[in-house]
Coordinates of C-alpha atoms in Angstrom, one line a residue:
X9 CA 0.9 -22.7 40.0
X10 CA 4.2 -24.2 38.9
X11 CA 2.5 -27.4 37.8
X12 CA -0.1 -25.4 35.8
X13 CA 2.7 -23.3 34.2
X14 CA 4.6 -26.4 33.2
X15 CA 1.5 -28.0 31.8
X16 CA 0.6 -24.9 29.8
X17 CA 4.1 -24.7 28.4
X18 CA 4.1 -28.4 27.5
X19 CA 0.7 -28.0 25.7
X20 CA 1.9 -24.9 23.9
X21 CA 5.1 -26.6 22.7
X22 CA 3.1 -29.6 21.6
X23 CA 0.6 -27.5 19.6
X24 CA 1.9 -23.9 19.4
X25 CA -0.6 -22.7 16.8
X26 CA -3.7 -24.2 18.4
X27 CA -4.7 -21.1 20.3
X28 CA -4.2 -18.9 17.3
X29 CA -6.2 -21.2 15.1
X30 CA -9.2 -21.2 17.6
X31 CA -9.1 -17.5 18.0
X32 CA -8.9 -16.8 14.2
X33 CA -11.7 -19.3 13.7
X34 CA -13.9 -17.4 16.2
X35 CA -13.1 -14.1 14.5
X36 CA -14.2 -15.5 11.1
X37 CA -17.4 -16.8 12.6
X38 CA -18.1 -13.3 13.9
X39 CA -17.5 -11.8 10.4
X40 CA -19.9 -14.4 9.0
X41 CA -22.5 -13.4 11.6
X42 CA -22.0 -9.8 10.5
X43 CA -22.6 -10.7 6.9
X44 CA -25.8 -12.6 7.8
X45 CA -27.0 -9.6 9.7
X46 CA -26.3 -7.3 6.8
X47 CA -28.2 -9.6 4.5
X48 CA -31.3 -8.7 6.5
X49 CA -31.3 -5.3 4.8
X50 CA -32.4 -7.1 1.6
X51 CA -35.3 -8.8 3.4
X52 CA -38.8 -7.5 2.8
X53 CA -40.4 -5.5 5.7
X54 CA -37.1 -5.4 7.5
X55 CA -36.7 -3.3 10.7
X56 CA -33.8 -1.1 9.5
X57 CA -33.1 0.6 12.8
X58 CA -32.9 -2.8 14.6
X59 CA -30.7 -4.3 12.0
X60 CA -28.4 -1.3 12.1
X61 CA -28.2 -1.4 15.9
X62 CA -27.4 -5.1 15.7
X63 CA -24.7 -4.5 13.1
X64 CA -23.0 -2.0 15.4
X65 CA -23.0 -4.5 18.2
X66 CA -21.6 -7.2 15.9
X67 CA -19.0 -4.7 14.7
X68 CA -17.8 -4.4 18.3
X69 CA -17.6 -8.1 18.6
X70 CA -15.7 -8.5 15.3
X71 CA -13.2 -5.9 16.5
X72 CA -12.7 -7.6 19.8
X73 CA -12.1 -11.0 18.1
X74 CA -9.8 -9.6 15.5
X75 CA -7.9 -7.7 18.1
X76 CA -7.4 -10.9 20.1
X77 CA -6.1 -12.6 17.0
X78 CA -3.8 -9.7 16.2
X79 CA -2.3 -9.8 19.7
X80 CA -1.8 -13.6 19.5
X81 CA -0.5 -13.6 15.9
X82 CA 1.9 -10.7 16.2
X83 CA 3.3 -11.8 19.5
X84 CA 4.0 -15.4 18.6
X85 CA 7.7 -15.6 17.6
X86 CA 7.3 -18.5 15.3
X87 CA 4.7 -16.7 13.2
X88 CA 6.5 -13.3 13.2
X89 CA 9.7 -15.0 12.0
X90 CA 7.7 -16.8 9.3
X91 CA 9.7 -19.9 10.2
X92 CA 6.9 -22.4 9.4
X93 CA 4.3 -22.8 6.7
X94 CA 1.5 -22.9 9.3
X95 CA 2.6 -19.5 10.7
X96 CA 2.7 -17.9 7.2
X97 CA -0.7 -19.6 6.4
X98 CA -2.4 -18.2 9.6
X99 CA -1.0 -14.7 8.9
X100 CA -2.2 -14.7 5.3
X101 CA -5.7 -15.9 6.3
X102 CA -6.0 -13.2 9.0
X103 CA -4.7 -10.3 6.7
X104 CA -7.2 -11.3 4.0
X105 CA -10.0 -11.6 6.5
X106 CA -9.4 -8.1 7.7
X107 CA -9.5 -6.9 4.1
X108 CA -12.7 -8.9 3.5
X109 CA -14.3 -7.3 6.5
X110 CA -13.4 -3.9 5.0
X111 CA -15.2 -4.9 1.8
X112 CA -18.3 -5.9 3.8
X113 CA -18.2 -2.7 5.8
X114 CA -17.9 -0.5 2.6
X115 CA -21.3 -1.3 1.2
X116 CA -24.1 1.0 2.4
X117 CA -27.1 1.9 0.3
X118 CA -30.5 3.4 0.8
X119 CA -32.1 0.0 1.3
X120 CA -35.6 1.5 1.8
X121 CA -35.5 3.0 -1.7
X122 CA -34.2 -0.3 -3.1
X123 CA -37.1 -2.1 -1.6
X124 CA -39.6 0.4 -2.9
X125 CA -38.2 -0.1 -6.4
X126 CA -37.4 -3.8 -6.6
X127 CA -39.6 -5.6 -4.1
X128 CA -42.1 -6.4 -6.8
X129 CA -39.3 -7.9 -8.9
X130 CA -38.2 -10.2 -6.2
X131 CA -34.5 -9.8 -6.9
X132 CA -33.5 -8.5 -3.4
X133 CA -34.3 -11.9 -1.9
X134 CA -31.7 -13.3 -4.3
X135 CA -29.1 -10.9 -2.9
X136 CA -30.0 -11.9 0.6
X137 CA -29.5 -15.5 -0.1
X138 CA -26.2 -15.0 -2.0
X139 CA -24.8 -13.0 0.9
X140 CA -25.9 -15.7 3.4
X141 CA -24.3 -18.4 1.3
X142 CA -21.0 -16.4 1.4
X143 CA -21.4 -16.3 5.2
X144 CA -21.8 -20.1 5.2
X145 CA -18.6 -20.3 3.2
X146 CA -16.9 -18.3 5.9
X147 CA -18.3 -20.7 8.5
X148 CA -16.7 -23.5 6.5
X149 CA -13.4 -21.8 6.6
X150 CA -13.6 -21.3 10.3
X151 CA -14.4 -25.0 10.8
X152 CA -11.6 -26.0 8.5
X153 CA -9.1 -24.0 10.6
X154 CA -10.1 -25.9 13.7
X155 CA -10.4 -29.3 12.1
X156 CA -7.5 -29.2 9.7
X157 CA -9.8 -29.8 6.7
X158 CA -10.2 -27.9 3.5
X159 CA -13.1 -25.5 2.9
X160 CA -15.2 -25.6 -0.2
X161 CA -17.5 -23.1 -1.9
X162 CA -21.0 -24.2 -2.8
X163 CA -21.7 -24.5 -6.5
X164 CA -25.2 -23.1 -5.7
X165 CA -23.6 -19.8 -4.7
X166 CA -21.8 -19.5 -8.0
X167 CA -25.0 -20.3 -9.9
X168 CA -27.0 -17.7 -7.8
X169 CA -24.5 -15.0 -8.6
X170 CA -24.7 -15.7 -12.3
X171 CA -28.4 -15.6 -12.0
X172 CA -28.1 -12.2 -10.4
X173 CA -26.1 -10.9 -13.3
X174 CA -28.7 -12.2 -15.8
X175 CA -31.6 -10.6 -13.9
X176 CA -29.8 -7.3 -13.7
X177 CA -29.1 -7.3 -17.4
X178 CA -32.7 -8.2 -18.0
X179 CA -33.9 -5.2 -16.0
X180 CA -31.5 -2.9 -17.8
X181 CA -32.6 -4.1 -21.3
X182 CA -36.3 -4.2 -20.6
X183 CA -36.6 -0.9 -18.8
X184 CA -37.9 1.2 -21.6
X185 CA -40.9 2.2 -19.5
X186 CA -38.5 3.5 -16.8
X187 CA -40.1 1.2 -14.2
X188 CA -36.8 1.1 -12.5
X189 CA -34.6 4.2 -12.1
X190 CA -31.1 4.2 -13.6
X191 CA -29.5 4.9 -10.2
X192 CA -31.4 1.9 -8.7
X193 CA -30.1 -0.5 -11.4
X194 CA -26.6 0.9 -11.0
X195 CA -26.9 0.3 -7.2
X196 CA -27.8 -3.3 -7.9
X197 CA -24.8 -3.7 -10.2
X198 CA -22.5 -2.2 -7.6
X199 CA -23.8 -4.6 -4.9
X200 CA -23.4 -7.5 -7.2
X201 CA -19.8 -6.5 -8.1
X202 CA -19.0 -6.1 -4.4
X203 CA -20.5 -9.6 -3.7
X204 CA -18.2 -11.0 -6.4
X205 CA -15.2 -9.2 -4.9
X206 CA -16.0 -10.6 -1.5
X207 CA -16.4 -14.1 -3.0
X208 CA -13.1 -13.7 -4.8
X209 CA -11.5 -12.9 -1.4
X210 CA -13.1 -16.0 0.0
X211 CA -11.7 -18.1 -2.9
X212 CA -8.3 -16.6 -2.2
X213 CA -8.5 -17.7 1.4
X214 CA -9.6 -21.1 0.4
X215 CA -6.6 -21.4 -1.9
X216 CA -4.3 -20.9 1.1
X217 CA -5.5 -24.2 2.6
X218 CA -4.1 -26.1 -0.4
X219 CA -0.7 -24.7 0.5
X220 CA -1.1 -24.9 4.2
X221 CA 1.7 -27.4 4.7
X222 CA 3.8 -26.3 1.8
X223 CA 7.0 -24.3 2.0
X224 CA 6.0 -22.4 -1.1
X225 CA 3.3 -20.5 0.7
X226 CA 4.0 -16.8 0.4
X227 CA 4.8 -14.4 3.2
X228 CA 2.3 -11.8 4.2
X229 CA 3.7 -8.3 4.0
X230 CA 2.8 -6.9 7.4
X231 CA 4.8 -4.7 9.7
X232 CA 3.7 -6.6 12.8
X233 CA 5.5 -4.4 15.3
X234 CA 3.3 -1.3 14.5
X235 CA 0.1 -3.3 15.1
X236 CA 1.0 -4.5 18.6
X237 CA -0.4 -2.5 21.5
X238 CA 2.1 -2.4 24.3
X239 CA 1.3 -1.5 27.9
X240 CA 3.4 1.3 29.2
X241 CA 4.3 1.3 32.8
X242 CA 5.4 4.7 34.1
X243 CA 5.1 6.6 37.4
X244 CA 3.4 9.5 35.8
X245 CA 0.5 7.4 34.7
X246 CA 0.1 6.1 38.2
X247 CA 0.2 9.5 39.8
X248 CA -2.3 10.9 37.3
X249 CA -4.8 8.3 38.4
X250 CA -4.5 9.3 42.1
X251 CA -7.3 11.8 41.9
X252 CA -11.1 11.7 42.2
X253 CA -11.5 12.7 38.5
X254 CA -9.9 9.3 37.6
X255 CA -12.6 6.6 37.1
X256 CA -9.9 4.0 38.0
X257 CA -9.3 5.7 41.3
X258 CA -13.0 5.9 42.1
X259 CA -13.5 2.3 41.2
X260 CA -10.6 1.3 43.5
X261 CA -12.0 3.4 46.3
X262 CA -15.5 2.0 45.8
X263 CA -14.3 -1.6 45.8
X264 CA -12.3 -1.0 49.0
X265 CA -15.2 0.5 50.8
X266 CA -17.7 -2.1 49.5
X267 CA -15.4 -5.0 50.4
X268 CA -15.2 -3.6 54.0
X269 CA -18.9 -3.3 54.1
X270 CA -19.3 -6.8 52.8
X271 CA -16.9 -8.1 55.4
X272 CA -18.9 -6.5 58.2
X273 CA -22.2 -7.9 56.8
X274 CA -20.7 -11.4 56.6
X275 CA -19.5 -11.2 60.2
X276 CA -22.9 -10.1 61.4
X277 CA -24.7 -12.9 59.5
X278 CA -22.1 -15.4 60.5
X279 CA -22.8 -17.8 57.6
X280 CA -20.5 -20.9 57.4
X281 CA -19.3 -19.7 53.9
X282 CA -19.8 -16.0 54.2
X283 CA -16.7 -15.3 52.2
X284 CA -19.0 -16.0 49.2
X285 CA -20.4 -12.5 49.8
X286 CA -17.0 -10.9 49.4
X287 CA -16.2 -13.1 46.4
X288 CA -19.5 -12.0 44.7
X289 CA -18.8 -8.3 45.4
X290 CA -15.3 -8.6 44.0
X291 CA -16.4 -10.4 40.8
X292 CA -19.4 -8.2 40.1
X293 CA -17.9 -4.8 40.9
X294 CA -16.9 -3.1 37.6
X295 CA -15.7 0.5 36.9
X296 CA -19.0 1.5 35.4
X297 CA -22.6 1.1 36.6
X298 CA -23.8 -0.5 33.4
X299 CA -21.2 -3.2 33.5
X300 CA -21.8 -3.9 37.2
X301 CA -25.6 -4.1 36.5
X302 CA -25.0 -6.5 33.6
X303 CA -22.6 -8.8 35.6
X304 CA -25.0 -8.6 38.5
X305 CA -27.9 -10.1 36.5
X306 CA -25.7 -12.7 35.0
X307 CA -24.4 -13.8 38.4
X308 CA -27.8 -13.9 40.0
X309 CA -29.4 -15.9 37.1
X310 CA -26.6 -18.3 36.8
X311 CA -26.2 -18.9 40.5
X312 CA -30.0 -19.4 41.1
X313 CA -30.5 -21.8 38.2
X314 CA -27.2 -23.6 38.9
X315 CA -28.1 -24.0 42.6
X316 CA -31.4 -25.7 41.8
X317 CA -29.6 -28.0 39.4
X318 CA -27.0 -28.7 42.0
X319 CA -29.6 -29.5 44.6
X320 CA -31.3 -31.9 42.3
X321 CA -28.1 -33.7 41.5
X322 CA -26.9 -34.0 45.1
X323 CA -30.3 -35.0 46.3
X324 CA -31.2 -37.7 43.8
X325 CA -27.8 -39.0 42.6
X326 CA -25.7 -40.9 45.1
X327 CA -23.4 -42.9 42.9
X328 CA -19.9 -41.5 43.4
X329 CA -18.7 -42.3 39.9
X330 CA -21.8 -40.6 38.3
X331 CA -21.3 -37.6 40.5
X332 CA -17.6 -37.4 39.5
X333 CA -18.6 -37.5 35.9
X334 CA -21.1 -34.7 36.4
X335 CA -18.4 -32.8 38.4
X336 CA -16.0 -33.0 35.5
X337 CA -18.7 -32.0 33.0
X338 CA -19.6 -28.9 35.1
X339 CA -16.0 -28.0 35.6
X340 CA -15.3 -28.1 31.9
X341 CA -18.5 -26.2 31.1
X342 CA -17.6 -23.5 33.7
X343 CA -14.2 -22.8 32.4
X344 CA -15.1 -23.2 28.7
X345 CA -17.8 -20.4 28.9
X346 CA -16.0 -18.2 31.4
X347 CA -15.1 -15.6 28.7
X348 CA -17.8 -16.4 26.1
X349 CA -21.0 -16.5 28.3
X350 CA -20.7 -15.6 31.9
X351 CA -24.3 -16.7 32.8
X352 CA -23.6 -20.2 31.4
X353 CA -20.3 -20.3 33.2
X354 CA -21.8 -19.5 36.6
X355 CA -24.6 -21.9 35.9
X356 CA -22.1 -24.7 35.5
X357 CA -19.9 -23.3 38.4
X358 CA -22.6 -23.6 41.1
X359 CA -23.4 -27.3 40.7
X360 CA -19.7 -28.0 40.3
X361 CA -19.0 -26.3 43.7
X362 CA -22.0 -28.1 45.4
X363 CA -20.9 -31.5 44.1
X364 CA -17.3 -30.8 45.2
X365 CA -18.5 -29.9 48.7
X366 CA -20.6 -33.1 48.7
X367 CA -17.4 -35.1 48.0
X368 CA -15.9 -33.4 51.1
X369 CA -19.0 -34.4 53.1
X370 CA -20.4 -30.9 53.4
X371 CA -23.0 -31.0 50.6
X372 CA -26.6 -30.3 51.5
X373 CA -29.6 -28.3 50.6
X374 CA -28.7 -25.8 53.2
X375 CA -25.4 -25.2 51.4
X376 CA -27.1 -24.4 48.1
X377 CA -29.5 -22.1 49.9
X378 CA -26.6 -20.3 51.5
X379 CA -24.9 -20.0 48.1
X380 CA -28.0 -18.2 46.8
X381 CA -28.4 -16.0 49.8
X382 CA -24.7 -14.9 49.7
X383 CA -24.9 -14.2 46.0
X384 CA -28.0 -12.0 46.4
X385 CA -26.5 -10.1 49.3
X386 CA -23.2 -9.5 47.6
X387 CA -24.9 -8.6 44.3
X388 CA -27.2 -6.1 46.1
X389 CA -24.3 -4.4 47.9
X390 CA -22.2 -4.2 44.7
X391 CA -25.1 -2.8 42.6
X392 CA -26.1 -0.2 45.2
X393 CA -22.5 0.9 45.6
X394 CA -22.0 1.3 41.9
X395 CA -25.0 3.7 41.8
X396 CA -24.4 5.7 45.0
X397 CA -20.8 5.4 45.9
X398 CA -18.3 7.3 43.7
X399 CA -20.2 6.3 40.6
X400 CA -18.8 6.4 37.1
X401 CA -21.3 7.1 34.2
X402 CA -20.8 6.4 30.6
X403 CA -21.5 10.0 29.5
X404 CA -18.3 11.0 31.2
X405 CA -16.4 9.1 28.6
X406 CA -18.4 10.3 25.6
X407 CA -16.4 13.3 24.6
X408 CA -13.1 11.4 24.5
X409 CA -14.7 8.5 22.5
X410 CA -16.4 10.9 20.0
X411 CA -13.2 12.9 19.5
X412 CA -11.3 9.6 19.0
X413 CA -13.6 8.4 16.3
X414 CA -13.5 11.8 14.5
X415 CA -9.7 11.8 14.6
X416 CA -9.6 8.2 13.3
X417 CA -12.1 8.9 10.5
X418 CA -10.1 11.9 9.5
X419 CA -6.8 9.9 9.4
X420 CA -8.5 7.2 7.4
X421 CA -10.0 9.7 5.0
X422 CA -6.6 11.4 4.6
X423 CA -5.0 8.1 3.6
X424 CA -7.7 7.8 0.8
X425 CA -7.0 11.4 -0.2
X426 CA -3.4 10.5 -0.7
X427 CA -4.4 7.5 -2.7
X428 CA -6.4 9.6 -5.2
X429 CA -4.5 12.9 -5.3
X430 CA -0.9 12.3 -4.2
X431 CA -0.6 8.7 -5.6
X432 CA 1.4 7.9 -2.5
X433 CA 0.1 4.8 -0.8
X434 CA 1.8 3.4 2.3
X435 CA 0.1 0.1 3.0
X436 CA 1.1 0.0 6.6
X437 CA -0.1 3.5 7.4
X438 CA -3.4 2.8 5.6
X439 CA -4.0 -0.4 7.6
X440 CA -3.1 1.3 10.9
X441 CA -5.6 4.1 10.1
X442 CA -8.2 1.5 9.2
X443 CA -7.5 -0.4 12.5
X444 CA -8.0 2.8 14.5
X445 CA -11.3 3.4 12.8
X446 CA -12.5 -0.1 13.8
X447 CA -11.2 0.4 17.4
X448 CA -12.8 3.8 17.9
X449 CA -16.0 2.8 16.3
X450 CA -16.3 -0.3 18.5
X451 CA -15.5 1.8 21.6
X452 CA -18.1 4.4 20.9
X453 CA -20.7 1.8 19.9
X454 CA -20.2 -0.3 23.0
X455 CA -20.2 2.9 25.2
X456 CA -23.5 3.9 23.6
X457 CA -25.0 0.4 24.2
X458 CA -23.9 0.6 27.9
X459 CA -25.6 3.9 28.3
X460 CA -29.0 2.2 27.8
X461 CA -28.4 0.2 31.0
X462 CA -28.0 3.3 33.1
X463 CA -30.8 5.3 34.8
X464 CA -32.7 7.7 32.4
X465 CA -31.3 10.7 34.2
X466 CA -27.8 9.7 33.2
X467 CA -28.5 9.0 29.5
X468 CA -27.4 12.5 28.3
X469 CA -27.8 13.4 24.7
X470 CA -28.9 9.8 23.8
X471 CA -30.6 10.8 20.6
X472 CA -27.7 13.0 19.4
X473 CA -25.1 10.3 20.3
X474 CA -27.1 7.7 18.3
X475 CA -27.1 10.1 15.3
X476 CA -23.4 10.8 15.8
X477 CA -22.6 7.1 16.0
X478 CA -24.6 6.4 12.8
X479 CA -22.9 9.3 10.9
X480 CA -19.5 8.2 12.0
X481 CA -20.2 4.7 10.8
X482 CA -21.3 6.2 7.4
X483 CA -18.1 8.2 7.0
X484 CA -16.0 5.1 7.6
X485 CA -18.2 3.0 5.2
X486 CA -18.0 5.6 2.4
X487 CA -14.3 6.0 2.9
X488 CA -13.8 2.2 2.7
X489 CA -15.9 2.3 -0.5
X490 CA -13.5 4.8 -2.0
X491 CA -10.6 2.6 -1.1
X492 CA -12.1 -0.4 -2.8
X493 CA -13.1 1.6 -5.9
X494 CA -9.5 2.7 -6.3
X495 CA -8.2 -0.9 -6.0
X496 CA -10.8 -2.8 -7.9
X497 CA -12.8 -0.6 -10.2
X498 CA -12.3 1.2 -13.5
X499 CA -13.0 4.9 -13.2
X500 CA -15.4 6.9 -15.3
X501 CA -13.3 10.0 -14.4
X502 CA -9.6 9.8 -14.6
X503 CA -8.5 13.1 -13.2
X504 CA -9.7 13.8 -9.7
X505 CA -7.9 17.1 -9.0
X506 CA -11.3 18.9 -9.3
X507 CA -12.4 17.0 -6.2
X508 CA -9.6 18.3 -4.0
X509 CA -11.6 21.3 -2.7
X510 CA -14.4 18.8 -1.6
X511 CA -11.8 16.6 0.1
X512 CA -10.1 19.5 1.8
X513 CA -13.5 20.9 3.0
X514 CA -14.3 17.4 4.4
X515 CA -11.1 17.4 6.4
X516 CA -11.8 21.0 7.6
X517 CA -15.3 20.0 8.7
X518 CA -13.9 17.0 10.7
X519 CA -11.2 19.3 12.3
X520 CA -13.8 21.8 13.2
X521 CA -16.1 19.2 14.7
X522 CA -13.2 18.0 16.9
X523 CA -12.6 21.6 18.0
X524 CA -16.3 22.1 18.8
X525 CA -16.3 19.0 21.0
X526 CA -13.0 20.0 22.7
X527 CA -14.0 23.6 23.4
X528 CA -17.8 23.0 23.7
X529 CA -18.7 25.5 21.0
X530 CA -22.4 26.5 21.0
X531 CA -22.6 28.4 17.7
X532 CA -22.5 27.1 14.1
X533 CA -20.1 29.1 11.9
X534 CA -21.0 29.6 8.3
X535 CA -19.2 26.7 6.6
X536 CA -20.4 26.3 3.0
X537 CA -20.6 22.9 1.3
X538 CA -18.7 22.7 -1.9
X539 CA -21.1 21.2 -4.5
X540 CA -20.2 18.8 -7.3
X541 CA -21.8 21.1 -9.7
X542 CA -19.3 23.8 -8.8
X543 CA -16.4 21.6 -9.9
X544 CA -15.2 21.3 -13.4
X545 CA -16.3 17.6 -13.5
X546 CA -19.2 16.7 -15.6
X547 CA -20.8 14.3 -13.2
X548 CA -23.5 11.8 -14.4
X549 CA -25.7 10.9 -11.4
X550 CA -25.4 7.3 -10.5
X551 CA -22.5 6.6 -12.9
X552 CA -19.6 8.8 -11.6
X553 CA -19.3 6.9 -8.3
X554 CA -16.0 8.4 -7.1
X555 CA -17.2 12.1 -7.2
X556 CA -20.5 11.1 -5.6
X557 CA -18.7 9.2 -2.8
X558 CA -16.5 12.2 -2.0
X559 CA -19.6 14.4 -2.0
X560 CA -21.4 12.0 0.3
X561 CA -18.6 12.0 2.8
X562 CA -18.5 15.8 2.8
X563 CA -22.3 16.0 3.4
X564 CA -22.1 13.5 6.3
X565 CA -19.1 15.4 7.7
X566 CA -21.2 18.5 7.6
X567 CA -24.0 16.8 9.5
X568 CA -21.4 15.7 12.1
X569 CA -20.2 19.3 12.3
X570 CA -23.7 20.5 13.0
X571 CA -24.3 17.8 15.6
X572 CA -21.0 18.5 17.4
X573 CA -22.4 21.9 18.4
X574 CA -25.6 20.4 19.9
X575 CA -23.8 17.8 22.1
X576 CA -22.6 19.8 25.1
X577 CA -20.5 17.4 27.2

């Protein structure tokens, strides 16, 4: 361990930014994947529900990657002190990528209506291709981060965006027969403007690469300390988990009992490497049933395929040098995929272990067979225990996750309200609120996905939770849109004071929804919607985007309010 610690420290001192560069590159690739998935909304005959579900899953992945980068960036002393150009460069790229992701998140339209209107015109496929090309530009940035090169933007992308503008203008000028609705054309304009804004952000990030090694590169204005999540160690937290209501306590108890059971089974079977049963149980056992089930399948598939590969290698290859080369290859593959793809990691691990035992003079077909047997036995014990022994189900965490996302959306919306009505904008508070929305959305989305792996009897309120997740995502998207409009658009309406009642009612609806979930309310109070027509604003549908966005958020908040009464958890 001392040798490995010394080696790790030496490598870190040699290339202190390498880990951050790789992590940041991975997060950018995830954002590019998110963009490509979102481009599918513009594809003809698209399955909207599947695309939306995939987007939620990708959003979870983007959050995880960005959170990993945040932890690395903000905890690295050289970067926090801005002592080197590379540190400032990495910070700037990350901050702009988070802002870019907000821009990507903000755009949400009625894609079905867009297709009904414009499929015959063929313009939506141009949007799809333009968005994909931006994602390729992000891939180029990610590669440049790792390789040390400089990313470029395809000239074809710039041409396609200009072509989009020309087509939209053509539709607008030649729409005397009202073939296309005004709101539809305005939606196309808004999407095109947002694509341009995203492209501008990409160009800005590209420009940082030119100053990557220059002392003139500017400093990113980020209060890093507020974005770091620190683990608190206190006695109260420990004692609170010493109860059956704690999922951590139940998991600990379950693992203890199952390991004891596994030990007894291994003693009875008396295999030569029966500790593999215990190892399998320990690796597979997770706090929740769905995670245990997922890891179970991954372990079984990887071990079985890997064992057959290992048997083939050991049986037909006898040259020690060749075997050693395969051993190194499998070892590298095992540890490289350990966090990225567990199935592949285990697939490499099994032949790696079999070849290693072969070098020790213990490799045989019987060993591979025992490896498979032990894995199946350990997996079976772990899976059965997760279902029947002090189980933890995802619906037990639903209330907390739903309340968290409502609180996060409320805080995020309140920051936007300040932006429009109070003219007080604290950049750090805004970014913290935005981060909490991403975190809570990712938590709820991943929890919802895990529920599908559980038995049907445990999938409580699955339809309502799906609706709640979708509505929460809409609120954050609309709120992000308001933020971007304030920063990057000219307003049709200059005084928004007439929208205050709508904003206040939205906050009230979110507060009431939180209260309904906390107190398990079963009746809907008469909470009226404040209509735009009741305000003193003269709103032109499709043109006055700010009032319409506030109105849309209020309507979605009202839907959340009604849903909060139906979900009794």
